[in-house]
XYZ file of C-alpha atoms in Angstrom:
354
model
C 0.000 0.000 0.000
C 1.311 3.434 -0.927
C 2.246 5.679 1.977
C -0.086 8.497 0.912
C -3.048 6.101 0.661
C -2.206 4.678 4.072
C -2.025 8.212 5.534
C -5.432 9.109 4.115
C -6.955 5.929 5.565
C -5.445 6.584 8.993
C -6.789 10.147 8.977
C -10.224 8.791 7.993
C -10.158 6.306 10.885
C -9.269 9.068 13.343
C -11.870 11.401 11.821
C -14.606 8.766 12.071
C -13.844 8.198 15.737
C -13.814 11.964 16.299
C -17.266 12.250 14.697
C -18.611 9.650 17.143
C -16.993 11.467 20.063
C -18.491 14.851 19.167
C -21.973 13.830 17.962
C -25.264 14.196 19.803
C -27.362 13.045 16.844
C -27.834 9.348 16.117
C -27.406 9.674 12.366
C -23.995 11.357 12.642
C -22.976 8.709 15.199
C -23.861 6.008 12.675
C -21.978 7.856 9.925
C -18.892 8.074 12.160
C -19.043 4.341 12.937
C -19.377 3.452 9.257
C -16.562 5.804 8.238
C -14.348 4.249 10.887
C -15.132 0.712 9.704
C -14.749 1.388 5.978
C -11.395 3.120 6.571
C -9.874 0.399 8.756
C -10.761 -2.520 6.424
C -8.185 -1.628 3.682
C -5.556 -1.201 6.408
C -6.272 -4.701 7.727
C -5.790 -6.331 4.319
C -2.936 -4.063 3.228
C -0.501 -6.958 2.670
C -3.109 -8.819 0.532
C -2.430 -12.228 2.048
C -5.330 -14.740 1.902
C -5.516 -14.915 5.707
C -5.511 -11.129 6.013
C -8.265 -10.713 3.427
C -10.346 -13.367 5.187
C -9.982 -11.590 8.529
C -10.837 -8.250 6.922
C -14.031 -9.673 5.399
C -15.024 -11.179 8.761
C -14.419 -7.875 10.497
C -16.376 -5.956 7.865
C -19.382 -8.303 8.092
C -19.491 -8.202 11.892
C -19.200 -4.420 12.028
C -21.807 -4.020 9.275
C -24.310 -6.180 11.155
C -23.767 -4.269 14.399
C -24.052 -0.887 12.638
C -27.264 -2.068 10.921
C -28.735 -3.062 14.305
C -27.804 0.344 15.733
C -29.452 2.084 12.752
C -32.627 0.018 13.195
C -32.742 0.919 16.883
C -32.317 4.574 15.961
C -35.155 4.402 13.428
C -37.424 2.766 16.017
C -36.519 5.508 18.503
C -37.282 8.207 15.930
C -40.596 6.529 15.081
C -41.686 6.206 18.721
C -40.392 9.471 20.181
C -39.802 11.678 17.088
C -36.291 12.367 18.333
C -32.796 11.630 17.010
C -31.144 12.781 20.225
C -28.599 10.321 21.548
C -29.703 11.045 25.124
C -33.311 10.001 24.516
C -34.307 7.146 26.907
C -34.867 3.768 25.298
C -37.507 1.155 25.769
C -36.955 -2.407 26.936
C -36.568 -4.022 23.512
C -34.549 -1.222 21.946
C -32.152 -1.270 24.908
C -31.679 -5.023 24.452
C -30.911 -4.560 20.760
C -28.500 -1.730 21.529
C -26.721 -3.890 24.128
C -26.368 -6.662 21.537
C -25.007 -4.252 18.901
C -22.457 -2.659 21.236
C -21.420 -6.076 22.560
C -20.880 -7.241 18.970
C -18.638 -4.266 18.241
C -16.658 -4.636 21.482
C -16.365 -8.429 21.305
C -18.344 -9.176 24.457
C -19.947 -12.521 25.293
C -21.876 -14.052 23.498
C -20.704 -12.075 20.425
C -16.994 -12.671 20.928
C -16.287 -15.542 18.506
C -15.147 -13.326 15.645
C -12.504 -11.423 17.594
C -9.741 -14.083 18.090
C -9.957 -15.210 14.448
C -9.690 -11.654 13.148
C -6.746 -10.790 15.416
C -4.941 -13.997 14.421
C -5.252 -13.225 10.721
C -3.816 -9.680 10.747
C -0.440 -8.259 11.730
C 0.543 -7.066 15.176
C 0.056 -3.373 14.416
C -3.358 -4.019 12.892
C -4.245 -6.197 15.884
C -3.136 -3.387 18.174
C -5.473 -0.996 16.349
C -8.404 -3.431 16.594
C -7.922 -4.109 20.302
C -7.322 -0.477 21.337
C -8.357 2.314 18.971
C -11.350 0.500 17.488
C -12.805 0.127 20.989
C -13.102 3.878 21.501
C -16.074 4.622 19.231
C -18.399 1.835 20.500
C -17.312 2.577 24.071
C -18.377 6.213 23.627
C -21.749 5.006 22.334
C -22.012 2.735 25.383
C -21.219 5.616 27.745
C -23.870 7.810 26.097
C -26.655 5.214 26.370
C -25.665 3.364 29.552
C -28.398 5.102 31.561
C -31.014 3.553 29.249
C -29.535 0.044 29.318
C -30.135 -2.741 31.794
C -27.118 -2.471 34.106
C -27.629 -5.996 35.433
C -27.618 -7.470 31.934
C -24.520 -5.481 30.995
C -22.750 -6.653 34.155
C -23.680 -10.295 33.431
C -22.335 -10.040 29.881
C -19.135 -8.516 31.262
C -18.764 -11.279 33.853
C -19.288 -14.019 31.245
C -16.781 -12.261 28.980
C -14.177 -12.393 31.749
C -14.818 -16.111 32.267
C -14.803 -16.894 28.532
C -11.676 -14.789 27.979
C -9.854 -16.648 30.739
C -11.097 -20.088 29.731
C -10.533 -19.604 26.002
C -6.929 -18.477 26.419
C -5.838 -21.510 28.430
C -5.106 -23.848 25.498
C -3.803 -21.239 23.053
C -0.246 -21.334 21.730
C -0.500 -18.377 19.325
C 0.473 -15.063 20.908
C -2.125 -13.041 18.992
C -4.945 -15.356 20.078
C -3.757 -15.121 23.682
C -3.875 -11.329 23.433
C -7.305 -11.511 21.769
C -8.801 -13.524 24.635
C -7.057 -11.162 27.029
C -8.837 -8.270 25.297
C -12.193 -10.032 25.670
C -11.570 -10.478 29.391
C -10.491 -6.874 29.910
C -13.498 -5.512 28.032
C -15.608 -7.647 30.354
C -14.014 -5.929 33.358
C -14.581 -2.500 31.819
C -18.205 -3.095 30.789
C -19.048 -4.609 34.180
C -17.792 -1.440 35.839
C -19.093 1.230 33.469
C -22.697 0.571 34.540
C -21.833 1.599 38.091
C -19.171 4.237 37.420
C -18.625 5.969 34.071
C -15.386 7.601 35.189
C -14.106 4.274 36.529
C -14.747 2.556 33.186
C -12.991 5.364 31.292
C -9.942 5.159 33.577
C -9.787 1.370 33.152
C -9.963 1.660 29.349
C -7.161 4.245 29.378
C -4.909 2.003 31.493
C -5.700 -1.065 29.375
C -4.815 0.744 26.131
C -1.408 1.741 27.533
C -0.516 -1.748 28.777
C -1.878 -3.612 25.763
C -0.010 -1.299 23.400
C 3.271 -2.189 25.088
C 2.669 -5.940 24.776
C 1.590 -5.735 21.120
C 4.520 -3.496 20.178
C 6.995 -5.813 21.907
C 5.523 -8.883 20.199
C 5.600 -7.109 16.850
C 9.166 -5.857 17.380
C 10.483 -9.407 17.882
C 7.883 -11.133 15.652
C 6.641 -13.404 18.447
C 3.976 -15.437 16.668
C 3.787 -18.396 19.048
C 4.899 -19.423 22.513
C 7.838 -21.296 20.997
C 9.087 -17.992 19.596
C 8.597 -16.416 23.020
C 10.682 -19.215 24.561
C 13.648 -18.234 22.350
C 13.363 -14.503 23.050
C 15.866 -14.529 25.912
C 18.471 -16.152 23.633
C 18.995 -12.914 21.707
C 17.450 -10.177 23.873
C 17.425 -10.474 27.643
C 16.043 -6.944 27.983
C 13.203 -7.669 25.574
C 12.321 -10.864 27.430
C 12.295 -9.088 30.789
C 10.149 -6.244 29.456
C 7.722 -8.704 27.853
C 7.425 -10.733 31.058
C 6.764 -7.653 33.197
C 4.331 -6.177 30.652
C 2.349 -9.424 30.466
C 2.241 -9.659 34.255
C 1.069 -6.048 34.327
C -1.665 -7.014 31.851
C -2.613 -9.771 34.289
C -3.015 -7.240 37.101
C -0.248 -8.295 39.470
C 0.805 -5.630 41.994
C 2.855 -3.445 42.059
C 2.586 -3.161 38.252
C 0.327 -0.645 36.503
C -2.257 -3.221 35.417
C -3.204 -3.770 39.048
C -4.957 -0.388 38.946
C -7.597 -1.822 36.535
C -8.638 -4.480 39.030
C -8.327 -2.097 41.964
C -10.551 0.574 40.407
C -13.132 -1.981 39.252
C -13.359 -3.796 42.577
C -13.524 -0.489 44.436
C -16.492 0.634 42.316
C -18.288 -2.728 42.494
C -17.831 -3.248 46.234
C -18.822 0.359 46.873
C -22.113 -0.314 45.057
C -22.740 -3.599 46.862
C -22.082 -5.919 43.903
C -20.083 -8.475 45.878
C -21.178 -11.489 43.819
C -20.166 -9.810 40.564
C -16.805 -8.840 42.052
C -16.194 -12.458 43.079
C -16.980 -13.755 39.591
C -14.618 -11.212 38.033
C -11.816 -12.230 40.396
C -12.407 -15.898 39.533
C -12.200 -15.145 35.813
C -9.054 -13.111 36.407
C -7.426 -16.148 38.026
C -8.112 -18.148 34.860
C -6.503 -15.423 32.753
C -3.523 -15.258 35.088
C -2.608 -18.847 34.166
C -1.782 -18.071 30.529
C -0.250 -14.716 31.475
C 2.178 -16.595 33.726
C 2.846 -19.117 30.948
C 3.868 -16.332 28.565
C 5.992 -14.691 31.274
C 7.747 -17.970 32.135
C 8.433 -18.706 28.484
C 9.904 -15.258 27.860
C 12.517 -14.951 30.620
C 11.808 -16.900 33.813
C 12.475 -20.383 32.404
C 15.228 -20.963 29.843
C 14.425 -23.976 27.680
C 17.330 -26.040 26.262
C 18.197 -24.807 22.766
C 20.550 -26.118 20.130
C 23.571 -23.887 19.538
C 22.702 -23.420 15.857
C 19.177 -22.283 16.812
C 20.572 -19.723 19.269
C 23.080 -18.490 16.702
C 20.345 -18.204 14.053
C 18.122 -16.158 16.303
C 20.956 -13.875 17.392
C 21.898 -13.178 13.783
C 18.414 -12.108 12.728
C 19.041 -8.469 13.577
C 15.462 -7.850 14.684
C 16.373 -4.942 16.909
C 17.223 -1.663 15.201
C 20.586 -0.035 15.341
C 19.620 2.655 17.810
C 17.713 5.041 15.544
C 14.885 6.898 17.260
C 11.496 6.153 15.681
C 7.896 6.901 16.580
C 7.311 3.194 17.146
C 10.330 2.993 19.463
C 9.165 6.007 21.453
C 5.645 4.592 21.756
C 7.076 1.246 22.849
C 9.312 2.866 25.466
C 6.467 5.012 26.812
C 3.920 2.181 27.027
C 6.348 -0.305 28.582
C 7.626 2.306 31.026
C 4.116 3.197 32.161
C 3.206 -0.500 32.363
C 6.067 -1.134 34.771
C 6.163 2.055 36.827
C 2.717 3.561 36.364
C 1.242 2.425 39.680
C 2.589 5.620 41.202
C -0.105 7.361 39.113
C -2.875 5.522 41.013
C -3.725 8.525 43.245
C -4.006 10.657 40.099
C -6.332 8.110 38.509
C -8.521 8.053 41.609
C -8.840 11.821 41.419
C -10.920 11.300 38.244
C -13.390 8.971 39.982
């Protein structure tokens, strides 16, 4: 793909998300969602591999169905209340349809099956965009309509997403699928909390984007496609293995790493609102996720598997790490990994937004 075409598509993706952020009219919200989807699809299949095209088609179909459901809900709202205002309260059935559409866009249970396959079929940078930036627009829609939705139903979908994300990632050996199920689990945490605290859900999404960006950028920097590749990472980059292990543990929410703030903020909001059962289910699902987080961390640096000397020499001669030139990707990687490891000191600042 030509650089100018890629730049135009990236600007269109950002513009579509900005339209959703700034709109108070349902039609412009739908236009922003469609512009965002139609701009990201050519980026996903930019290398024109059969697997990438397949994932792009899957993503396009899923997003088209969810946008069509949102548009039908909007038309029903306009027919019943003669209003296109995004703050207009919804009825019982329209709120159920809106919950389904937003869950399909975010990859929540039971509409999560498409997400791991799509992430597995695209590159690491495209997967990073799908699991971070592409969550912003539907999350803004969720924040705008959360007062009209059934909070109990949203919390149940979030809890099941945490359990499914933890259970589904247990037998995975592909790094991108592990990160995809991790994204499903984290979106479950966020959506379970946003019904009780909008500011808490926004803070959790911000922290998740920072940590997940560091893990994706590290995996893309060293081309870690499977756990066997992760097991050889320490043979040619001890620093990269250590950073990957700590970033993954931060994604799992172990204190004193930055990812612990996601669990801390969520449990604080849920316990403060008396949702003790929901908090217990989320903790149980987090324990399932912690198993494959620890497996990735052990493979990267904590356990050194026996390797043949020719294999070690081959990996060390790949030259995957740049020669010290400063790039935007390197700066983003340094910032995200640094905040993932030492960002817990920002916890009082995060609580000031609650």
